[in-house]
Amino acid sequence: MGGPTHDSSDFLTDKSAKIFVAGHRGLVGSAIVRKLQSLGLTNLVLRSHSELDLTRQSDVDSFFAAEKPQYVILAAAKVGGIHANNTYPADFIAINLQIQTNVIDSSFRHGVKKLLFLGSSCIYPKLAPQPIPENALLTGPLEPTNEWYAIAKISGIKMCQAYRIQYNWDAISGMPTNLYGPNDNFHPENSHVLPALMRRFHEAKVNKAKEVVVWGTGSPLREFLHVDDLADAVVFLMDKYSGLEHLNVGSGKEVTIKELAELVKEAVGFEGELVWDTSKPDGTPRKLMDSSKLLGLGWVPKISLKDGLVDTYKWYVENVVKQ
Ligand SMILES: NC(=O)C1=CN([C@@H]2O[C@H](COP(=O)(O)OP(=O)(O)OC[C@H]3O[C@@H](n4cnc5c(N)ncnc54)[C@H](OP(=O)(O)O)[C@@H]3O)[C@@H](O)[C@H]2O)C=CC1
Ligand SMILES: C[C@H]1O[C@H](OP(=O)(O)OP(=O)(O)OC[C@H]2O[C@@H](n3cnc4c(=O)[nH]c(N)nc43)[C@H](O)[C@@H]2O)[C@@H](O)[C@@H](O)C1=O
């Protein structure tokens, strides 16, 4: 017990294993469900937020007692972009602490064999070394716009570690970089940058607007990973990794927000100008993760940002615009 190991498990071989994917209607959870089903893992236990509120401890416990899943993938959380994180700090810390504490503890007490917790690249210090290695955790002050969410996510990593140390229980953590893809949240203010811009450019194109407002200075750097690559990594980790340390999950490719805006503009086909609203926060100047530990185990991301944008815009037009 202790340091990183990579065991072979029967996660992929036991096709009848019961798997609870928490948050299966979200960006990440829905991609994980698609991936599991494509691999023949179809004994999935799924509950929408309205069927089971994961902040309610006794409901969560009753659910685990009744369903007894063998594996748990925790992709339910209060999630949002820079504006939402900055505006609703109480929600981001309280809801996330409640969901993850309830799910992790009930999973342990009801005999779950293995659990994967998802954090985020915002756990690292604002001015962490780049690319950010896993051991940069807790080495400096956090980015103020999302420190409440980050503290909850750090607590999730630590809770998985504590249960492994005290009980030798197989709880692991993956830290994804900024994600995008089908089933993303396209809310105009509360979403992340990529879906927010996709929607804004699309509406500007339809309305024949001359310009689109983009937040901040355009200079921050961000690393983007298509959610289908993340789902692939999640299955890979469930199958191959059982270690104490959290592992980064990134594409290794970064762009400035200005470059991202140009790429989204091109994918959508908007032909007007960009206007920068510098009254909006930039957030962390750069957060490229060092994913070499995961890559060293044999996982490789496959979807380029250009291809991923085309795929996501097609999904947006077919599923959000046409509704
Ligand atoms: N999106 C990103 O760029 C990144 C995401 N992550 C992590 O990935 C995970 C999934 O994020 P993502 O898919 O983007 O988020 P989404 O907002 O798309 O999905 C979150 C899911 O959690 C569910 N949920 C929220 N609150 C509750 C609750 N109280 N009870 C039950 N279910 C609840 C939501 O249900 P409902 O919609 O019905 O409320 C939804 O299905 C999170 O842990 C997040 O931190 C990490 C890095 C980047
Ligand atoms: C995944 C990660 O996501 C959040 O952090 P973030 O990386 O800063 O996320 P973001 O996607 O919201 O912004 C990225 C950049 O883009 C700029 N930007 C331009 N125009 C829009 C815009 O229209 N919307 C948004 N949201 N940002 C915009 C914005 O000003 C910023 O410089 C965390 O809070 C936390 O949730 C977390 O873990």
XYZ file of C-alpha atoms and ligand atoms in Angstrom:
409
model
C 0.000 0.000 0.000
C 1.157 3.589 -0.444
C 2.960 4.548 -3.659
C 1.538 4.355 -7.178
C 0.966 0.875 -8.529
C -0.790 -0.397 -11.580
C -2.530 -3.675 -11.035
C -4.535 -5.629 -13.516
C -8.118 -5.744 -12.257
C -11.183 -7.488 -13.598
C -12.943 -4.210 -14.375
C -12.974 -4.842 -18.119
C -13.279 -8.629 -18.011
C -16.288 -8.963 -15.704
C -18.976 -7.696 -18.084
C -21.729 -8.319 -15.546
C -20.190 -6.131 -12.818
C -22.591 -3.532 -11.431
C -21.248 -0.009 -11.973
C -22.733 3.199 -10.518
C -21.932 6.220 -12.691
C -22.889 9.234 -10.561
C -23.779 12.269 -12.713
C -24.587 10.213 -15.851
C -26.518 13.036 -17.539
C -23.640 15.514 -17.435
C -20.805 16.143 -19.892
C -18.448 13.639 -18.268
C -20.909 11.066 -16.915
C -22.700 10.706 -20.258
C -19.373 10.146 -22.074
C -18.394 7.506 -19.493
C -21.724 5.722 -19.988
C -21.201 5.722 -23.795
C -17.706 4.313 -23.333
C -18.756 1.592 -20.867
C -21.651 0.509 -23.077
C -19.369 0.354 -26.131
C -17.155 -2.059 -24.156
C -20.083 -4.315 -23.249
C -20.270 -3.124 -19.636
C -24.006 -2.655 -19.473
C -24.966 -3.446 -15.877
C -25.039 0.246 -15.033
C -26.869 1.807 -12.083
C -27.911 5.338 -12.992
C -29.891 7.933 -11.028
C -30.710 11.447 -12.171
C -30.374 14.323 -9.714
C -34.171 14.389 -9.266
C -34.246 10.631 -8.528
C -31.379 10.762 -6.001
C -29.998 13.984 -4.538
C -26.431 13.043 -3.633
C -26.216 15.850 -1.052
C -28.710 13.890 1.120
C -26.649 11.526 3.206
C -29.389 9.137 4.313
C -30.830 8.837 0.769
C -27.365 8.069 -0.585
C -26.816 5.456 2.085
C -30.177 3.780 1.397
C -29.381 3.747 -2.322
C -26.054 1.975 -1.730
C -27.636 -0.485 0.716
C -30.280 -1.410 -1.860
C -28.180 -1.443 -5.043
C -24.792 -2.651 -3.773
C -22.750 -1.575 -6.830
C -19.300 -3.159 -7.252
C -17.693 -0.132 -8.892
C -18.380 3.611 -8.576
C -17.339 6.404 -10.926
C -18.040 9.768 -9.287
C -18.803 12.311 -12.030
C -21.555 14.184 -10.159
C -20.580 17.629 -8.916
C -21.525 21.289 -8.887
C -19.598 22.452 -11.972
C -19.230 25.752 -13.805
C -16.899 28.213 -15.454
C -14.993 31.140 -14.012
C -18.057 33.373 -13.509
C -20.134 30.681 -11.750
C -17.226 29.711 -9.492
C -16.607 33.342 -8.590
C -20.286 34.151 -7.971
C -21.492 31.090 -6.038
C -18.554 30.129 -3.753
C -20.819 28.701 -1.038
C -22.550 26.358 -3.501
C -19.261 25.234 -5.010
C -17.685 24.315 -1.682
C -20.739 22.989 0.172
C -22.446 20.958 -2.552
C -19.208 19.364 -3.711
C -18.089 18.469 -0.191
C -21.511 16.963 0.508
C -21.766 14.922 -2.712
C -18.269 13.504 -2.567
C -18.298 12.794 1.183
C -21.617 10.959 0.944
C -20.691 8.935 -2.135
C -17.159 8.028 -1.047
C -18.119 7.042 2.494
C -21.247 5.072 1.501
C -19.288 3.307 -1.256
C -16.728 2.169 1.292
C -19.282 1.072 3.873
C -21.415 -0.874 1.384
C -18.597 -2.962 -0.059
C -17.789 -1.160 -3.313
C -14.652 -2.777 -4.739
C -13.201 0.325 -6.390
C -14.131 3.997 -6.709
C -12.802 6.703 -8.998
C -13.128 10.338 -7.907
C -12.799 13.152 -10.457
C -11.148 16.403 -9.450
C -9.939 19.182 -11.699
C -6.761 20.998 -12.767
C -7.845 23.953 -10.588
C -6.589 22.056 -7.501
C -3.072 23.305 -8.239
C -1.566 26.616 -7.071
C -2.273 29.615 -9.318
C 1.418 29.968 -10.121
C 2.363 26.272 -10.232
C 5.336 25.170 -12.383
C 4.317 24.347 -15.961
C 3.551 21.698 -17.066
C 2.048 20.998 -13.635
C 3.204 17.760 -12.000
C 1.013 15.927 -9.492
C 3.375 16.864 -6.637
C 2.620 20.586 -7.106
C -0.521 19.985 -5.013
C -0.637 22.128 -1.839
C 2.607 23.966 -2.621
C 1.148 27.488 -2.979
C -1.916 29.772 -2.963
C -4.872 28.856 -5.189
C -6.489 30.926 -7.964
C -9.027 33.105 -6.055
C -11.870 32.755 -8.609
C -12.180 29.023 -7.930
C -10.507 28.329 -4.598
C -13.767 27.149 -2.980
C -14.300 24.483 -5.630
C -10.584 23.627 -5.523
C -10.648 23.125 -1.745
C -13.591 20.706 -2.120
C -11.748 18.801 -4.866
C -8.530 18.640 -2.818
C -10.601 17.239 0.068
C -11.925 14.548 -2.296
C -8.383 13.477 -3.213
C -7.400 13.436 0.440
C -10.491 11.446 1.405
C -9.652 8.758 -1.170
C -6.087 8.662 0.139
C -7.216 8.474 3.773
C -9.547 5.515 3.112
C -6.760 3.735 1.186
C -4.295 4.293 4.038
C -6.644 3.391 6.884
C -8.685 0.623 5.254
C -6.623 -0.455 2.233
C -9.691 0.453 0.150
C -9.221 0.956 -3.591
C -10.231 4.601 -4.123
C -8.363 6.493 -6.857
C -8.483 10.075 -8.173
C -8.114 11.485 -11.702
C -7.562 15.210 -12.343
C -8.930 16.189 -15.761
C -7.913 19.370 -17.533
C -10.586 21.669 -19.122
C -13.077 19.411 -20.936
C -15.595 19.892 -23.742
C -17.858 17.828 -25.999
C -21.442 16.563 -26.372
C -23.762 17.267 -23.411
C -21.689 20.243 -22.270
C -23.399 23.114 -20.459
C -24.017 25.952 -22.944
C -25.351 28.483 -20.416
C -24.376 32.034 -21.512
C -22.811 33.055 -18.168
C -22.290 29.958 -16.023
C -20.621 27.614 -18.514
C -16.940 27.151 -19.377
C -15.303 29.195 -22.123
C -15.574 26.753 -25.022
C -19.332 26.064 -24.925
C -20.004 29.724 -23.995
C -18.183 30.954 -27.098
C -19.714 28.305 -29.332
C -23.180 29.481 -28.366
C -22.291 33.174 -28.643
C -20.732 32.773 -32.103
C -23.638 30.629 -33.278
C -26.227 33.188 -32.136
C -24.171 36.012 -33.683
C -24.009 34.114 -36.989
C -27.767 33.482 -37.004
C -28.524 37.116 -36.043
C -25.940 38.465 -38.506
C -24.205 40.389 -35.688
C -20.996 42.258 -36.516
C -19.130 41.433 -33.320
C -18.936 39.032 -30.396
C -17.767 39.892 -26.880
C -15.153 37.598 -25.343
C -14.171 37.841 -21.654
C -10.783 38.905 -20.317
C -7.630 39.753 -22.230
C -7.378 36.619 -24.376
C -3.872 35.916 -23.055
C -4.538 33.065 -20.540
C -3.452 29.634 -21.715
C -5.717 26.609 -21.330
C -5.359 22.925 -22.151
C -8.462 21.281 -23.644
C -9.379 17.580 -23.749
C -12.361 16.080 -25.570
C -14.654 14.332 -23.102
C -14.516 11.056 -25.099
C -10.752 10.981 -24.477
C -11.434 11.616 -20.778
C -13.951 8.736 -20.703
C -11.307 6.511 -22.267
C -8.850 7.576 -19.537
C -11.416 6.902 -16.795
C -11.943 3.332 -18.004
C -8.176 2.928 -18.363
C -7.649 4.059 -14.747
C -10.432 1.818 -13.417
C -8.789 -1.115 -15.149
C -5.109 -0.426 -14.646
C -4.397 1.946 -11.759
C -4.662 1.408 -8.024
C -2.416 3.957 -6.366
C -2.432 6.519 -3.581
C -1.482 9.445 -5.790
C -3.992 11.324 -7.969
C -3.128 11.272 -11.689
C -3.381 14.155 -14.170
C -5.448 13.638 -17.334
C -4.656 16.137 -20.084
C -4.102 16.434 -23.811
C -0.683 18.087 -23.438
C -1.799 20.782 -25.921
C -2.522 24.364 -24.864
C -3.891 27.421 -26.656
C -4.440 31.023 -25.622
C -8.062 32.065 -25.134
C -7.601 34.298 -28.182
C -6.494 31.292 -30.267
C -9.394 29.263 -28.884
C -11.846 32.042 -29.799
C -10.504 32.080 -33.381
C -10.821 28.273 -33.625
C -14.403 28.284 -32.307
C -15.287 31.171 -34.619
C -13.982 29.165 -37.577
C -15.768 25.946 -36.524
C -19.067 27.849 -36.202
C -18.569 29.935 -39.358
C -19.012 33.381 -37.775
C -17.358 36.081 -39.861
C -17.491 39.194 -37.626
C -15.041 40.699 -35.134
C -13.989 39.798 -31.575
C -14.284 42.446 -28.825
C -12.490 41.841 -25.502
C -14.288 42.674 -22.233
C -11.334 43.201 -19.901
C -13.620 43.912 -16.943
C -14.073 40.101 -16.768
C -11.453 38.011 -14.898
C -8.729 36.075 -16.725
C -8.314 33.538 -13.929
C -5.174 31.407 -13.798
C -2.626 32.649 -16.362
C -1.659 29.133 -17.449
C -2.589 25.573 -16.447
C -1.001 22.937 -18.604
C -0.840 19.643 -16.764
C 2.022 17.194 -16.845
C 0.220 13.947 -17.719
C 3.385 11.912 -18.211
C 2.544 9.484 -15.394
C -0.703 8.447 -17.085
C 0.921 8.415 -20.529
C 3.670 6.226 -19.046
C 1.034 3.643 -18.114
C -0.053 3.487 -21.769
C -3.010 5.880 -22.168
C -3.019 8.205 -25.194
C -5.468 11.038 -26.073
C -6.745 10.753 -29.643
C -9.038 13.685 -30.509
C -7.492 16.963 -31.740
C -9.069 20.263 -30.675
C -9.954 21.055 -34.308
C -11.799 17.745 -34.823
C -13.369 17.960 -31.373
C -14.753 21.421 -32.111
C -16.377 20.218 -35.333
C -17.934 17.253 -33.512
C -19.156 19.418 -30.601
C -20.648 22.103 -32.863
C -22.542 19.430 -34.826
C -23.882 18.055 -31.524
C -24.842 21.553 -30.347
C -26.756 22.344 -33.538
C -28.553 18.984 -33.573
C -29.359 18.775 -29.869
C -29.503 22.245 -28.344
C -30.469 24.587 -31.214
C -33.071 22.254 -32.759
C -34.898 21.539 -29.490
N -16.320 20.250 -17.425
C -15.016 20.397 -17.235
O -14.329 21.140 -17.956
C -14.341 19.643 -16.136
C -15.014 18.780 -15.271
N -14.334 18.115 -14.282
C -15.015 17.234 -13.328
O -15.769 16.245 -13.972
C -16.934 15.941 -13.196
C -18.167 16.055 -14.063
O -18.251 17.391 -14.575
P -19.215 17.746 -15.805
O -19.722 16.508 -16.428
O -18.518 18.763 -16.585
O -20.407 18.474 -15.047
P -21.943 18.588 -15.487
O -22.474 19.794 -14.807
O -22.081 18.460 -16.950
O -22.572 17.280 -14.826
C -22.637 17.129 -13.438
C -23.637 16.054 -13.115
O -23.761 15.952 -11.689
C -25.120 15.899 -11.363
N -25.366 16.472 -10.048
C -25.054 17.719 -9.604
N -25.492 17.872 -8.355
C -26.105 16.710 -8.002
C -26.753 16.262 -6.825
N -26.881 17.044 -5.753
N -27.263 15.016 -6.823
C -27.160 14.214 -7.904
N -26.543 14.570 -9.033
C -26.023 15.819 -9.079
C -25.805 16.738 -12.423
O -27.153 16.456 -12.493
P -28.166 17.657 -12.858
O -27.669 18.236 -14.143
O -29.461 16.961 -12.955
O -28.057 18.635 -11.727
C -25.027 16.323 -13.665
O -25.536 15.128 -14.212
C -16.925 16.906 -12.006
O -16.379 16.260 -10.889
C -16.008 18.011 -12.458
O -15.352 18.608 -11.380
C -12.983 18.268 -14.134
C -12.269 19.094 -14.955
C -12.894 19.854 -16.001
C -12.257 23.544 -15.656
C -12.022 24.764 -14.788
O -12.860 25.849 -15.192
C -12.786 27.051 -14.431
O -11.604 27.719 -14.668
P -11.178 28.367 -16.044
O -10.219 27.456 -16.725
O -10.704 29.725 -15.791
O -12.534 28.292 -16.851
P -13.389 29.045 -17.932
O -13.590 28.052 -19.014
O -14.617 29.598 -17.331
O -12.515 30.289 -18.452
C -11.315 30.138 -19.148
C -10.836 31.467 -19.665
O -11.686 31.875 -20.747
C -12.077 33.234 -20.579
N -13.358 33.460 -21.260
C -13.525 34.255 -22.359
N -14.814 34.327 -22.691
C -15.478 33.512 -21.815
C -16.845 33.192 -21.670
O -17.713 33.630 -22.417
N -17.151 32.316 -20.667
C -16.210 31.790 -19.832
N -16.600 30.921 -18.868
N -14.904 32.130 -19.926
C -14.551 32.976 -20.911
C -12.111 33.418 -19.084
O -12.066 34.792 -18.727
C -10.858 32.633 -18.661
O -9.707 33.410 -18.860
C -12.779 26.811 -12.946
O -13.518 27.867 -12.371
C -13.089 25.446 -12.591
O -14.427 25.149 -12.859
C -12.258 24.472 -13.350
O -11.782 23.501 -12.826
